[in-house]
XYZ file of C-alpha atoms in Angstrom:
677
model
C 105.584 87.534 90.910
C 105.205 87.855 87.146
C 101.454 87.451 87.570
C 101.364 90.852 89.354
C 103.573 92.840 87.011
C 101.745 92.503 83.705
C 98.232 92.541 82.227
C 96.244 89.600 83.587
C 95.474 86.813 81.167
C 91.970 86.386 82.601
C 88.353 86.995 81.635
C 87.753 90.780 81.524
C 91.294 91.228 82.890
C 89.999 90.351 86.385
C 92.414 89.808 89.280
C 93.845 86.237 89.313
C 93.493 85.842 93.102
C 94.098 82.084 93.278
C 97.427 82.407 91.444
C 98.871 85.052 93.773
C 101.232 83.960 96.557
C 101.980 86.193 99.521
C 105.694 86.167 98.692
C 104.846 87.631 95.250
C 103.648 90.950 96.623
C 106.758 92.763 97.815
C 108.931 91.997 94.731
C 105.970 92.966 92.515
C 105.619 96.298 94.357
C 109.339 96.974 93.890
C 109.173 96.129 90.171
C 105.951 98.082 89.532
C 107.279 101.129 91.386
C 110.397 101.003 89.179
C 108.219 100.740 86.037
C 106.053 103.665 87.180
C 109.192 105.726 87.890
C 110.392 105.001 84.332
C 107.067 106.314 82.987
C 107.483 109.499 85.048
C 111.067 109.889 83.794
C 109.825 109.594 80.210
C 107.414 112.507 80.841
C 110.164 114.628 82.425
C 112.736 113.860 79.731
C 110.371 114.413 76.820
C 112.237 116.916 74.568
C 108.911 118.284 73.287
C 107.587 121.346 75.137
C 105.016 120.522 77.843
C 101.422 120.105 76.602
C 98.253 118.899 78.245
C 98.577 115.546 76.421
C 102.282 114.805 76.937
C 102.363 115.919 80.568
C 98.985 116.058 82.374
C 97.278 113.220 80.510
C 100.436 111.079 80.408
C 100.840 111.491 84.167
C 97.262 110.409 84.861
C 97.642 107.218 82.833
C 101.053 106.369 84.324
C 101.559 103.675 86.977
C 98.550 101.597 85.927
C 100.137 98.262 86.952
C 101.131 99.722 90.331
C 97.616 101.074 90.904
C 96.082 97.677 90.188
C 98.558 95.873 92.415
C 97.904 98.361 95.250
C 94.137 97.987 94.927
C 94.372 94.178 95.022
C 96.811 94.063 97.941
C 95.219 96.691 100.186
C 91.665 95.505 99.476
C 92.682 92.008 100.562
C 94.509 93.433 103.573
C 91.078 94.689 104.694
C 88.947 91.712 103.630
C 91.244 88.662 103.847
C 94.343 89.522 105.861
C 96.771 87.543 108.015
C 99.862 88.329 110.098
C 102.179 87.878 107.125
C 100.090 90.186 104.942
C 100.057 92.855 107.647
C 103.839 92.560 107.868
C 104.101 93.066 104.082
C 101.769 96.091 104.378
C 104.139 97.627 106.940
C 107.054 97.035 104.546
C 105.473 98.291 101.308
C 103.540 101.286 102.709
C 106.718 103.359 103.238
C 107.886 102.400 99.703
C 104.591 103.685 98.250
C 104.732 106.848 100.348
C 108.302 107.436 99.180
C 107.278 106.892 95.545
C 104.320 109.239 95.940
C 106.643 111.860 97.410
C 109.174 111.239 94.616
C 106.452 112.348 92.216
C 104.909 115.263 94.105
C 108.308 116.642 95.144
C 109.885 116.240 91.703
C 110.873 119.745 90.658
C 111.316 118.969 86.935
C 107.912 117.293 86.705
C 106.254 120.128 88.600
C 107.787 122.704 86.272
C 106.228 120.923 83.272
C 102.835 120.863 85.011
C 103.195 124.510 86.051
C 103.986 125.487 82.446
C 100.745 123.850 81.237
C 98.774 125.252 84.202
C 99.877 128.808 83.429
C 98.554 128.442 79.865
C 95.212 126.931 80.913
C 93.071 129.842 79.735
C 94.352 129.537 76.172
C 94.213 125.729 75.850
C 90.500 125.352 75.052
C 90.131 122.460 77.518
C 86.921 120.519 78.137
C 85.482 120.758 81.701
C 86.963 117.318 82.484
C 90.401 118.304 81.168
C 90.291 121.598 83.083
C 89.428 119.706 86.275
C 92.270 117.243 85.709
C 94.777 120.052 85.149
C 93.621 121.857 88.293
C 93.749 118.617 90.287
C 97.255 117.723 89.075
C 98.626 121.188 89.836
C 97.076 121.176 93.302
C 98.265 117.630 93.991
C 101.771 119.082 93.695
C 101.299 122.490 95.309
C 99.304 120.930 98.173
C 101.967 118.263 98.636
C 105.054 120.390 98.891
C 106.130 121.269 95.345
C 106.533 124.938 96.327
C 108.605 124.106 99.441
C 112.349 124.509 99.941
C 114.482 121.366 99.650
C 114.842 121.228 103.433
C 111.078 121.422 103.970
C 110.443 118.856 101.240
C 112.603 116.458 103.226
C 110.593 117.220 106.396
C 107.362 116.528 104.481
C 108.675 113.167 103.283
C 109.529 112.185 106.864
C 106.063 113.197 108.103
C 104.286 111.287 105.321
C 106.328 108.135 105.868
C 105.631 108.202 109.594
C 101.921 108.902 109.055
C 101.587 105.953 106.658
C 103.064 103.599 109.264
C 101.071 105.024 112.188
C 97.736 104.740 110.346
C 98.421 101.096 109.551
C 99.425 100.342 113.148
C 96.311 102.144 114.445
C 94.109 99.954 112.246
C 95.949 96.746 113.133
C 95.632 97.501 116.856
C 91.858 97.976 116.566
C 91.553 94.674 114.660
C 93.744 92.872 117.220
C 91.669 94.218 120.134
C 88.456 93.203 118.352
C 89.784 89.679 117.819
C 91.268 89.374 121.317
C 87.955 89.607 123.175
C 85.294 86.952 123.536
C 82.391 86.605 125.938
C 82.211 82.868 126.634
C 78.935 81.789 128.249
C 78.113 78.314 129.547
C 74.946 79.082 131.505
C 71.851 78.987 129.289
C 70.069 81.459 131.569
C 72.521 84.146 130.418
C 71.047 83.902 126.911
C 67.613 85.091 128.013
C 66.143 87.635 125.590
C 68.507 86.832 122.748
C 67.064 85.878 119.360
C 67.409 82.300 118.192
C 69.692 83.245 115.277
C 72.180 85.037 117.576
C 72.243 82.033 119.949
C 72.761 79.611 117.080
C 75.636 81.684 115.659
C 77.251 81.920 119.121
C 76.944 78.156 119.569
C 78.517 77.523 116.147
C 81.401 79.858 117.028
C 82.007 78.039 120.333
C 81.985 74.674 118.531
C 84.489 75.959 115.966
C 86.830 76.715 118.890
C 86.167 73.303 120.536
C 84.412 74.965 123.468
C 81.125 74.245 125.221
C 78.350 76.838 125.309
C 78.237 80.100 123.391
C 80.751 82.731 122.316
C 79.913 86.367 121.591
C 82.495 88.722 120.108
C 82.967 92.399 119.229
C 82.200 91.681 115.557
C 79.013 93.623 114.847
C 76.767 90.654 113.865
C 77.563 89.172 117.281
C 77.876 92.335 119.379
C 74.815 94.297 118.192
C 72.208 91.555 118.903
C 73.772 90.979 122.328
C 73.570 94.600 123.528
C 70.139 94.976 121.914
C 68.420 91.865 123.296
C 70.309 90.254 126.203
C 68.266 90.641 129.401
C 71.348 90.230 131.610
C 72.365 93.827 132.288
C 75.746 92.932 133.788
C 76.743 90.973 130.687
C 75.586 93.819 128.424
C 77.754 96.110 130.523
C 80.744 93.770 130.244
C 80.671 93.469 126.444
C 79.832 97.164 125.927
C 82.777 98.259 128.076
C 84.998 95.780 126.209
C 83.908 97.364 122.913
C 84.489 100.867 124.257
C 87.980 100.194 125.586
C 89.454 98.746 122.397
C 92.994 100.142 122.068
C 92.564 101.994 125.416
C 94.040 99.443 127.793
C 97.665 100.537 128.177
C 98.805 97.338 126.505
C 100.758 96.601 123.323
C 97.700 97.521 121.224
C 97.062 100.898 122.874
C 96.345 103.694 120.380
C 96.435 106.752 122.670
C 99.902 107.961 121.756
C 99.402 106.866 118.129
C 96.184 108.893 117.668
C 97.840 111.916 119.255
C 100.953 111.534 117.073
C 98.774 111.324 113.956
C 96.883 114.512 114.916
C 100.122 116.384 115.674
C 101.872 115.229 112.500
C 98.855 116.273 110.398
C 98.888 119.700 112.044
C 102.633 120.065 111.435
C 102.219 118.966 107.829
C 99.447 121.545 107.244
C 101.586 124.304 108.803
C 104.532 123.319 106.638
C 102.316 123.707 103.550
C 101.083 127.123 104.689
C 97.697 126.152 106.152
C 96.409 127.118 109.591
C 95.317 123.576 110.545
C 94.791 120.140 109.004
C 91.093 121.003 108.533
C 91.937 124.149 106.571
C 94.134 122.020 104.303
C 91.571 119.232 103.819
C 88.479 121.377 103.368
C 89.984 123.474 100.596
C 89.197 120.434 98.399
C 85.658 119.810 99.703
C 82.221 121.202 98.981
C 82.270 122.818 102.446
C 85.621 124.594 101.720
C 86.319 125.942 105.244
C 86.257 124.688 108.899
C 83.949 127.539 109.920
C 81.350 126.393 107.399
C 81.534 122.812 108.737
C 81.257 123.951 112.365
C 78.349 126.209 111.499
C 76.656 123.319 109.634
C 77.150 120.910 112.576
C 76.052 123.462 115.189
C 72.979 124.437 113.189
C 71.856 120.798 113.029
C 72.772 120.352 116.708
C 70.529 123.279 117.672
C 67.634 121.693 115.771
C 68.253 118.113 116.932
C 69.189 118.587 120.598
C 65.722 119.427 122.002
C 64.289 116.341 120.245
C 67.216 114.198 121.462
C 66.813 115.331 125.098
C 63.069 114.673 124.958
C 63.674 111.192 123.494
C 66.304 110.419 126.149
C 63.927 111.480 128.924
C 61.201 109.233 127.460
C 63.612 106.299 127.201
C 64.842 106.847 130.774
C 61.257 106.965 132.100
C 60.397 103.825 130.138
C 63.411 101.906 131.564
C 62.530 103.045 135.078
C 58.883 101.966 134.736
C 59.832 98.636 133.201
C 62.818 97.579 135.317
C 63.367 100.256 137.955
C 66.511 101.548 136.209
C 67.500 104.747 138.023
C 70.191 105.858 135.569
C 70.224 104.854 131.924
C 73.748 103.798 130.918
C 75.317 103.305 127.495
C 74.803 99.526 127.668
C 71.083 100.115 128.255
C 70.412 102.342 125.256
C 69.957 99.778 122.470
C 68.176 97.331 124.799
C 65.469 99.703 126.055
C 65.198 101.487 122.711
C 64.330 98.126 121.133
C 61.755 97.406 123.863
C 60.211 100.876 123.527
C 60.150 100.523 119.766
C 58.328 97.196 120.128
C 55.832 98.789 122.495
C 55.193 101.777 120.227
C 55.288 99.985 116.892
C 55.048 96.298 117.846
C 57.873 95.790 115.409
C 61.283 94.292 116.077
C 64.120 92.953 113.995
C 63.134 89.389 114.743
C 59.707 89.973 113.212
C 61.214 91.580 110.144
C 64.262 89.358 109.563
C 62.333 86.444 107.961
C 61.345 88.874 105.170
C 64.927 89.903 104.493
C 66.833 86.883 103.285
C 70.204 88.155 102.070
C 69.888 86.725 98.546
C 66.434 88.302 98.125
C 67.627 91.698 99.366
C 70.604 91.635 97.014
C 68.343 90.664 94.109
C 66.043 93.500 95.161
C 68.933 95.957 94.883
C 69.711 94.505 91.444
C 66.049 94.856 90.354
C 65.885 98.466 91.526
C 69.126 99.237 89.652
C 67.524 97.652 86.590
C 64.332 99.722 86.870
C 66.273 102.946 87.405
C 69.371 102.538 85.280
C 68.707 99.540 83.017
C 71.421 97.350 84.606
C 71.299 93.529 84.428
C 73.244 91.494 87.023
C 74.116 87.865 86.232
C 76.040 85.649 88.646
C 79.055 84.040 86.941
C 81.329 81.227 88.083
C 84.338 81.638 85.790
C 85.862 84.696 87.501
C 88.539 84.113 90.127
C 87.743 85.174 93.693
C 89.798 85.607 96.854
C 87.488 83.614 99.155
C 84.897 80.930 98.544
C 82.163 83.077 100.144
C 82.584 85.835 97.531
C 80.039 85.857 94.680
C 80.821 87.402 91.286
C 78.521 89.093 88.758
C 78.654 90.415 85.231
C 76.824 93.729 85.017
C 75.498 94.603 81.558
C 73.272 97.305 80.105
C 70.045 96.845 78.099
C 72.115 96.353 74.951
C 74.201 93.520 76.411
C 77.336 95.671 76.764
C 79.539 95.041 79.809
C 79.165 97.801 82.400
C 81.166 96.322 85.288
C 82.273 93.257 87.226
C 80.766 93.129 90.721
C 82.158 91.180 93.707
C 79.963 90.633 96.786
C 81.587 89.553 100.078
C 79.065 89.517 102.896
C 80.131 87.429 105.932
C 82.521 88.046 108.856
C 85.704 86.015 109.211
C 88.939 86.277 111.144
C 90.986 88.130 108.523
C 88.318 90.699 107.715
C 87.863 94.046 109.405
C 84.518 95.065 110.881
C 82.022 97.266 109.098
C 80.934 97.591 105.494
C 82.593 99.254 102.528
C 82.747 99.546 98.761
C 86.006 99.360 96.894
C 87.416 98.834 93.438
C 89.860 96.285 91.999
C 90.084 98.133 88.681
C 89.128 101.702 87.773
C 87.081 102.818 84.801
C 88.768 105.039 82.201
C 88.883 105.564 78.438
C 92.200 105.103 76.626
C 93.029 104.583 72.952
C 89.311 104.473 72.170
C 88.663 101.637 74.676
C 86.302 102.219 77.602
C 87.921 100.104 80.335
C 85.101 98.957 82.596
C 85.492 98.871 86.395
C 85.672 95.929 88.815
C 83.719 96.902 91.928
C 83.393 95.161 95.298
C 80.951 95.460 98.221
C 82.242 94.049 101.519
C 79.959 93.658 104.557
C 79.711 91.644 107.791
C 76.249 90.061 107.898
C 75.152 87.015 109.908
C 76.171 83.804 108.158
C 73.609 81.157 107.198
C 73.320 78.425 109.830
C 72.404 74.758 109.584
C 68.708 75.662 109.804
C 68.428 79.218 108.486
C 69.667 81.270 105.539
C 71.336 84.628 106.224
C 68.489 86.834 107.468
C 69.189 90.558 107.728
C 68.066 93.095 110.288
C 66.449 96.134 108.693
C 69.565 98.118 109.567
C 71.622 95.588 107.580
C 69.202 95.926 104.657
C 69.889 99.670 104.543
C 73.634 98.968 104.908
C 73.504 96.682 101.860
C 71.678 99.338 99.837
C 74.107 102.005 101.083
C 77.202 100.118 99.911
C 75.407 99.151 96.708
C 74.854 102.886 96.072
C 78.612 103.425 96.317
C 78.935 100.407 94.025
C 76.667 101.991 91.399
C 78.773 105.162 91.562
C 81.760 102.988 90.638
C 79.962 100.747 88.122
C 78.320 103.544 86.126
C 81.489 105.641 85.942
C 82.063 107.027 82.466
C 85.023 109.378 82.468
C 88.199 109.586 80.419
C 90.717 109.853 83.250
C 91.174 107.213 85.991
C 91.855 109.748 88.742
C 88.461 111.427 88.131
C 86.457 108.210 87.770
C 83.710 106.716 89.931
C 83.959 107.608 93.617
C 86.996 109.884 93.021
C 84.963 112.891 94.131
C 85.023 115.325 97.037
C 84.520 113.466 100.336
C 81.393 115.426 101.212
C 79.812 114.409 97.908
C 80.817 110.736 97.904
C 78.046 109.673 100.309
C 75.221 111.058 98.144
C 74.905 108.010 95.820
C 75.111 105.605 98.768
C 72.724 107.366 101.121
C 70.132 108.139 98.455
C 69.820 104.396 97.711
C 68.759 103.702 101.310
C 65.504 105.586 100.657
C 64.134 102.786 98.471
C 64.230 100.447 101.510
C 61.302 102.382 103.007
C 59.066 102.448 99.944
C 56.242 99.847 99.676
C 56.663 99.715 95.896
C 60.343 98.792 96.295
C 59.903 96.460 99.300
C 57.347 94.426 97.334
C 60.191 93.466 94.985
C 62.334 91.715 97.578
C 60.858 91.622 101.103
C 59.455 88.085 100.961
C 59.248 85.571 103.801
C 62.053 83.064 103.364
C 59.760 80.102 104.163
C 56.354 81.094 102.718
C 57.381 83.597 100.000
C 54.686 85.921 101.387
C 55.373 89.611 100.644
C 55.982 91.701 103.767
C 52.586 92.783 105.220
C 51.591 96.386 104.535
C 51.212 97.068 108.273
C 54.919 96.187 108.728
C 55.836 98.523 105.866
C 53.798 101.326 107.455
C 55.513 100.691 110.776
C 58.972 100.642 109.175
C 58.238 104.088 107.733
C 56.696 105.338 110.991
C 59.568 104.019 113.065
C 62.212 105.388 110.669
C 62.324 108.623 112.644
C 62.158 106.819 116.026
C 64.824 108.410 118.253
C 66.135 110.286 115.227
C 67.061 113.191 117.496
C 69.362 110.919 119.534
C 70.787 109.302 116.400
C 71.465 112.735 114.888
C 73.163 113.895 118.089
C 75.399 110.806 118.064
C 76.418 111.367 114.444
C 77.048 115.065 115.084
C 79.194 114.195 118.110
C 81.559 112.198 115.891
C 81.819 115.085 113.421
C 82.451 117.543 116.263
C 85.161 115.277 117.753
C 86.826 114.998 114.342
C 86.862 118.801 113.966
C 88.131 119.223 117.547
C 91.189 117.114 116.713
C 91.855 118.613 113.310
C 90.686 122.255 113.202
C 92.780 123.317 116.209
C 96.385 123.023 117.327
C 96.584 119.538 118.935
C 100.003 120.099 120.532
C 98.408 121.132 123.819
C 96.513 117.815 124.150
C 98.081 115.673 126.848
C 95.151 113.439 127.820
C 93.185 112.064 124.876
C 90.284 110.864 127.045
C 89.869 114.265 128.752
C 90.038 116.006 125.369
C 87.356 113.712 123.958
C 85.123 114.269 126.992
C 85.293 118.042 126.482
C 84.504 117.698 122.762
C 81.457 115.549 123.586
C 80.080 117.943 126.237
C 77.405 119.505 124.044
C 76.196 116.194 122.626
C 76.429 113.650 125.462
C 73.257 112.206 126.958
C 74.615 109.153 128.806
C 77.036 109.281 131.758
C 80.669 108.931 130.747
C 82.311 105.498 131.114
C 85.772 106.008 132.616
C 87.258 102.834 131.061
C 86.174 103.804 127.542
C 87.596 106.138 124.908
C 86.113 106.323 121.426
C 88.951 108.264 119.756
C 91.468 105.424 119.956
C 89.306 103.135 117.811
C 87.883 105.912 115.603
C 89.379 104.307 112.494
C 87.410 106.519 110.108
C 89.443 109.577 111.068
C 92.734 108.071 112.250
C 93.221 105.205 109.780
C 90.690 105.905 107.019
C 90.170 108.945 104.830
C 87.657 110.841 106.971
C 89.893 113.203 108.964
C 88.101 116.582 108.881
C 85.476 114.785 106.816
C 83.203 112.926 109.221
C 80.643 115.742 108.931
C 80.169 114.598 105.327
C 77.755 111.845 106.389
C 75.288 114.473 107.615
C 76.168 116.826 104.759
C 75.357 114.034 102.317
C 72.098 113.313 104.177
C 70.979 116.832 103.296
C 71.872 116.084 99.666
C 70.240 112.643 99.655
C 66.974 113.767 101.287
C 66.731 116.648 98.832
C 67.556 114.357 95.867
C 65.056 111.678 96.907
C 62.353 114.322 97.379
C 62.762 114.887 93.604
C 62.205 111.171 92.936
C 59.139 111.231 95.199
C 57.685 114.169 93.300
C 58.005 112.344 89.969
C 57.707 108.681 91.076
C 60.387 106.568 92.783
C 61.093 104.608 89.584
C 60.784 107.609 87.287
C 63.140 106.950 84.383
C 63.629 110.623 83.539
C 64.808 111.548 87.053
C 66.922 108.369 87.249
C 68.597 109.179 83.932
C 69.329 112.729 85.097
C 70.869 111.289 88.270
C 72.947 108.786 86.275
C 74.084 111.314 83.663
C 74.876 114.184 86.036
C 76.010 112.419 89.221
C 76.770 108.695 88.950
C 78.641 108.690 85.640
C 80.509 111.972 86.081
C 82.820 111.077 88.974
C 84.954 114.067 89.922
C 85.046 115.666 86.486
C 83.364 118.908 87.639
C 82.570 120.724 90.882
C 79.977 118.652 92.778
C 77.603 121.556 93.362
C 77.471 122.181 89.607
C 76.712 118.499 88.951
C 74.044 118.479 91.668
C 72.342 121.611 90.365
C 72.322 120.132 86.859
C 70.512 117.086 88.223
C 68.156 118.858 90.626
C 67.773 122.276 89.050
C 68.656 124.007 92.324
C 71.002 123.900 95.324
C 70.046 121.387 98.058
C 67.923 122.522 101.003
C 68.006 120.977 104.509
C 64.193 121.025 104.819
C 63.686 117.568 103.288
C 66.141 116.017 105.787
C 64.642 117.774 108.814
C 61.123 116.708 107.769
C 62.217 113.115 107.116
C 63.893 113.002 110.529
C 60.771 114.389 112.204
C 62.774 117.337 113.536
C 60.450 119.866 111.898
C 56.808 119.510 110.868
C 56.109 118.072 107.396
């Protein structure tokens, strides 16, 4: 346990994963919570009158050991979990919620903060200090500091229950994902599938001592199957299985859990004096109000829907001509879209994958970061890691100074949740004259290398890698004083700008030439493929936009209204999707109950931010295109005003300082082919 309660005696103070035992975690949490409480008590009991330094600053730097322990434990609970770890998570989450409430509901501490806050105009604070003061005051007022003792108790109960429900929701989705497998023994059922997908399915079957092939709901297995398998019935089977995760009236059912979460959030918002959960959340976002989000989503819907309906009609006609399909179903979409794409562009993932060997793509991202921001990535082998498949890198600047430690974890495994994400094992901050550099991780689920092939990425996976790497750069290049304002600690509807803007380089011939090389011949990707990638980038963009908007609309339906009247979660979802649905509804499926982003992650009332950030990223990249995609001046402005600044100032101010103006949607609509260029 001692290993988790003190500074690590390791290179760069990196996490000593191999020395940590599962039984160490809970006692370490208890000890670190006690130490953090003692630090809070010292602030409260300070006989000196409250100042910015002895109260606001001291509070931000308190609990460092607890923060590090939490980041290590919960990151591993996502990337390398097991039943025992999930059990520990259920035990420590309420302790952390209680500790968090002990702080935000501490009257004496709040009074000290309030005293400083009321003097803010005479304190001559820097913009970063002013932001920190505002954030600290609001973290109390928005979390019950102004409530009566009775209501504070109610808030504690709600928060404790929410913490447990969110964990259970997530665990149920993971269990349902792991509980399904499509086991095939007839080779004819594999018709249409790419060789790599068949090989991976065979390897999975062998690992389970079974004959034939196994396909699962993990994306690297599921996506190729629904995209390429000719057998429509099998596509239907696996697609319905994916759609009914946690909607099967079994022990892993999330219907009542999702509804409880929505109702508790609404009750919590009301308790704090807000109309709905969305009103509460959006006060601390660029968008600021539910009406602005709804107006934003509906405006894009108006522009995208005609294009989406036209694309759906074309796809339906194509499927009918090709295979006599009378009604296009959800399990047909990816399959016929891929066939139509091949017909229109003669370009499919299998043609492109040989040019996107994982190692080359990652090195390409590193090279682009070097050209833009002067970063140098060097793989190192003397930093502890939590799984043998993780690779570790020192990130330095042009002067040889350490910028960050970077962990890359790219392959699916049993204890790892689906999807892709960026996270941090250690925040950046400046204390006592020392600039503590961050430890950043990118976690993805790409196809593993096989006996005959390296890991070859689909183009969608290439953009995913660049997306998460963009988040990574936001963390790596952080340069703020206070940990709570560092890196990706920004408004939710601003956090996707650095990630989404990086995806743009994947479409540029100048950038592709750096890494898109055939894994066998080393030949650079042919120009005609590059042209087709760019041409096909807006293929079915109307339908893709509609799908993304539907998720944002569903999120707002749950959180910007009173959810107490909802009795049937499936019926509620169906109503929310009415304006965006193209395919017939599937009775056995319900998306809400596995919508982890909003019910287990941090995106409640925030899913719109993906599209919001697309407006920002298209507008930002248009600036790069004007000046040159590797233009050092623009890159430096982006680094200095966006990537390094974290949440130290209002995002719109930072953006305008970079761009010289507020963002306009035109660049996004042109890029998506929804308006003429």
